[in-house]
Amino acid sequence: LAAEAARDDFHARFDAVERVYRYRIADRRAPLTFDAGLVWRTPFAIDADAMHEAAQVLIGRHDFTTFRDAQCQADSPVKSVDFISVERISRDAGSEIHVMVRARSFLHRQVRSFTGSLVEVGRGKWEAKDLRAALEAKDRAACGPVAPPDGLYLVEVRYP
């Protein structure tokens, strides 16, 4: 809705100072209709509050090797996550769970890896201590299943 001239040396990716991602999850047995391909549908109930509580261990500066895809080209797995929340949102056709993550930069598939591991918490298969152990392992094998691309949205990029 707005535009302005940028410096000749401006780079949309490398000049960003913050990015915000949203991941949408529908925990229902019925197949999706209008949101098919736009939301990750899980056929089991998820505890969003347990996910939110566990997610707080991911805030701060950490070595996120566990949540880093093998194809990642970042120089270092050390990143800072500024904010993460998990919340159940009421919608016209029921409810969804939204995972919101804010950081300066991310590793390849980091948000999807976070989300898949957090869903393990929401299903009751993991506890917060298991997510912490996965983070501290610094080993990709400790990651939970990676969430599918359906449901991942880049919602904001901030520049200086």
Coordinates of C-alpha atoms in Angstrom, one line a residue:
L1 CA 0.0 0.0 0.0
A2 CA 3.0 2.2 0.1
A3 CA 6.4 2.5 -1.6
E4 CA 9.5 4.6 -1.3
A5 CA 12.8 4.8 -3.1
A6 CA 15.5 2.6 -1.8
R7 CA 19.3 3.1 -1.8
D8 CA 21.0 1.6 -4.8
D9 CA 22.9 -0.8 -2.5
F10 CA 19.7 -1.9 -0.7
H11 CA 19.2 -5.7 -0.3
A12 CA 15.8 -6.9 0.8
R13 CA 17.2 -10.0 2.5
F14 CA 20.5 -8.8 4.0
D15 CA 19.3 -5.4 5.2
A16 CA 16.4 -6.7 7.2
V17 CA 16.6 -6.3 11.0
E18 CA 13.7 -8.4 11.9
R19 CA 11.4 -11.1 10.4
V20 CA 8.1 -12.4 11.8
Y21 CA 6.7 -15.8 10.8
R22 CA 3.3 -17.3 11.6
Y23 CA 2.5 -21.0 11.3
R24 CA -1.2 -22.0 11.2
I25 CA -2.3 -25.4 12.5
A26 CA -5.9 -26.8 12.4
D27 CA -6.3 -29.6 14.9
R28 CA -9.5 -31.3 13.7
R29 CA -10.5 -34.6 12.2
A30 CA -12.5 -33.2 9.3
P31 CA -10.5 -32.4 6.1
L32 CA -9.9 -28.8 5.3
T33 CA -12.0 -27.2 2.5
F34 CA -11.1 -23.6 1.8
D35 CA -7.8 -23.7 3.7
A36 CA -6.5 -27.0 2.2
G37 CA -2.8 -26.4 1.4
L38 CA -2.8 -23.2 3.5
V39 CA -2.9 -24.7 7.0
W40 CA -1.3 -27.8 8.5
R41 CA -4.2 -30.1 9.5
T42 CA -3.6 -32.5 12.3
P43 CA -6.3 -35.1 13.1
F44 CA -5.6 -35.0 16.8
A45 CA -6.2 -32.5 19.6
I46 CA -3.4 -30.2 20.5
D47 CA -2.8 -28.4 23.8
A48 CA -1.7 -24.9 22.7
D49 CA -1.0 -23.8 26.3
A50 CA 1.5 -26.6 26.8
M51 CA 3.1 -25.7 23.5
H52 CA 3.4 -22.0 24.4
E53 CA 4.9 -22.8 27.8
A54 CA 7.5 -25.2 26.2
A55 CA 8.3 -22.7 23.4
Q56 CA 9.7 -20.2 25.9
V57 CA 12.9 -22.2 26.2
L58 CA 13.6 -21.3 22.5
I59 CA 13.8 -17.6 23.3
G60 CA 17.3 -16.0 23.4
R61 CA 20.6 -16.6 21.8
H62 CA 21.2 -20.4 21.2
D63 CA 23.0 -22.8 19.0
F64 CA 20.0 -24.1 17.0
T65 CA 21.8 -27.0 15.3
T66 CA 18.9 -29.3 16.3
F67 CA 16.5 -27.2 14.3
R68 CA 18.7 -26.5 11.3
D69 CA 18.1 -28.3 8.0
A70 CA 20.9 -30.2 6.4
Q71 CA 20.7 -27.9 3.4
C72 CA 21.1 -24.7 5.5
Q73 CA 23.7 -22.3 4.1
A74 CA 24.0 -20.1 7.2
D75 CA 27.6 -19.5 8.4
S76 CA 26.6 -20.3 12.0
P77 CA 23.8 -22.2 13.8
V78 CA 23.8 -19.6 16.5
K79 CA 20.8 -17.3 16.3
S80 CA 18.7 -15.2 18.6
V81 CA 14.9 -15.7 18.9
D82 CA 13.3 -12.5 20.3
F83 CA 9.7 -13.8 20.7
I84 CA 7.7 -16.9 20.3
S85 CA 4.1 -17.5 21.2
V86 CA 1.5 -20.3 20.6
E87 CA -2.1 -19.3 20.8
R88 CA -5.5 -20.8 19.9
I89 CA -7.4 -18.4 17.6
S90 CA -11.2 -18.6 17.1
R91 CA -12.2 -18.6 13.5
D92 CA -15.6 -18.8 11.8
A93 CA -15.1 -22.5 11.0
G94 CA -13.7 -23.5 14.4
S95 CA -10.3 -22.7 15.7
E96 CA -6.7 -22.7 14.7
I97 CA -3.4 -22.7 16.6
H98 CA -1.0 -20.0 15.6
V99 CA 2.8 -20.2 16.3
M100 CA 4.4 -16.7 16.0
V101 CA 8.1 -16.4 15.9
R102 CA 10.2 -13.1 15.7
A103 CA 13.9 -12.9 15.1
R104 CA 16.5 -11.0 13.0
S105 CA 17.2 -14.1 10.9
F106 CA 16.4 -17.8 10.8
L107 CA 18.1 -21.0 9.8
H108 CA 16.7 -23.0 6.9
R109 CA 13.5 -24.7 8.0
Q110 CA 14.0 -23.5 11.6
V111 CA 10.3 -22.3 12.1
R112 CA 9.0 -25.6 10.6
S113 CA 11.3 -27.6 12.9
F114 CA 10.2 -25.6 15.9
T115 CA 6.6 -26.1 15.0
G116 CA 6.9 -29.9 14.5
S117 CA 8.7 -30.3 17.8
L118 CA 6.1 -28.1 19.6
V119 CA 3.3 -30.2 18.2
E120 CA 4.9 -33.2 19.9
V121 CA 4.5 -31.2 23.1
G122 CA 0.9 -30.3 22.2
R123 CA 0.1 -34.0 21.6
G124 CA 1.5 -35.0 25.0
K125 CA 4.3 -37.0 23.4
W126 CA 7.0 -34.5 24.7
E127 CA 7.2 -32.3 27.7
A128 CA 8.9 -28.9 27.9
K129 CA 12.0 -30.7 29.3
D130 CA 12.2 -32.8 26.1
L131 CA 12.2 -29.7 24.0
R132 CA 14.9 -28.2 26.1
A133 CA 16.9 -31.5 25.8
A134 CA 16.5 -31.4 22.0
L135 CA 17.8 -27.8 21.9
E136 CA 20.7 -28.6 24.2
A137 CA 21.6 -31.7 22.1
K138 CA 22.7 -29.6 19.2
D139 CA 22.0 -32.6 17.0
R140 CA 19.5 -32.7 14.1
A141 CA 18.5 -36.2 15.1
A142 CA 17.0 -34.8 18.4
C143 CA 14.5 -32.7 16.5
G144 CA 10.9 -33.7 16.3
P145 CA 9.2 -34.2 13.0
V146 CA 9.5 -31.1 10.7
A147 CA 6.1 -29.5 10.0
P148 CA 5.0 -29.4 6.4
P149 CA 5.2 -26.1 4.4
D150 CA 1.4 -25.8 4.5
G151 CA 0.7 -23.1 7.1
L152 CA 4.0 -21.2 7.1
Y153 CA 3.7 -17.5 6.4
L154 CA 6.2 -14.7 6.4
V155 CA 4.1 -11.9 7.9
E156 CA 6.5 -9.0 8.4
V157 CA 10.0 -7.9 7.6
R158 CA 11.4 -4.8 9.3
Y159 CA 14.2 -2.6 8.0
P160 CA 16.2 0.1 9.8

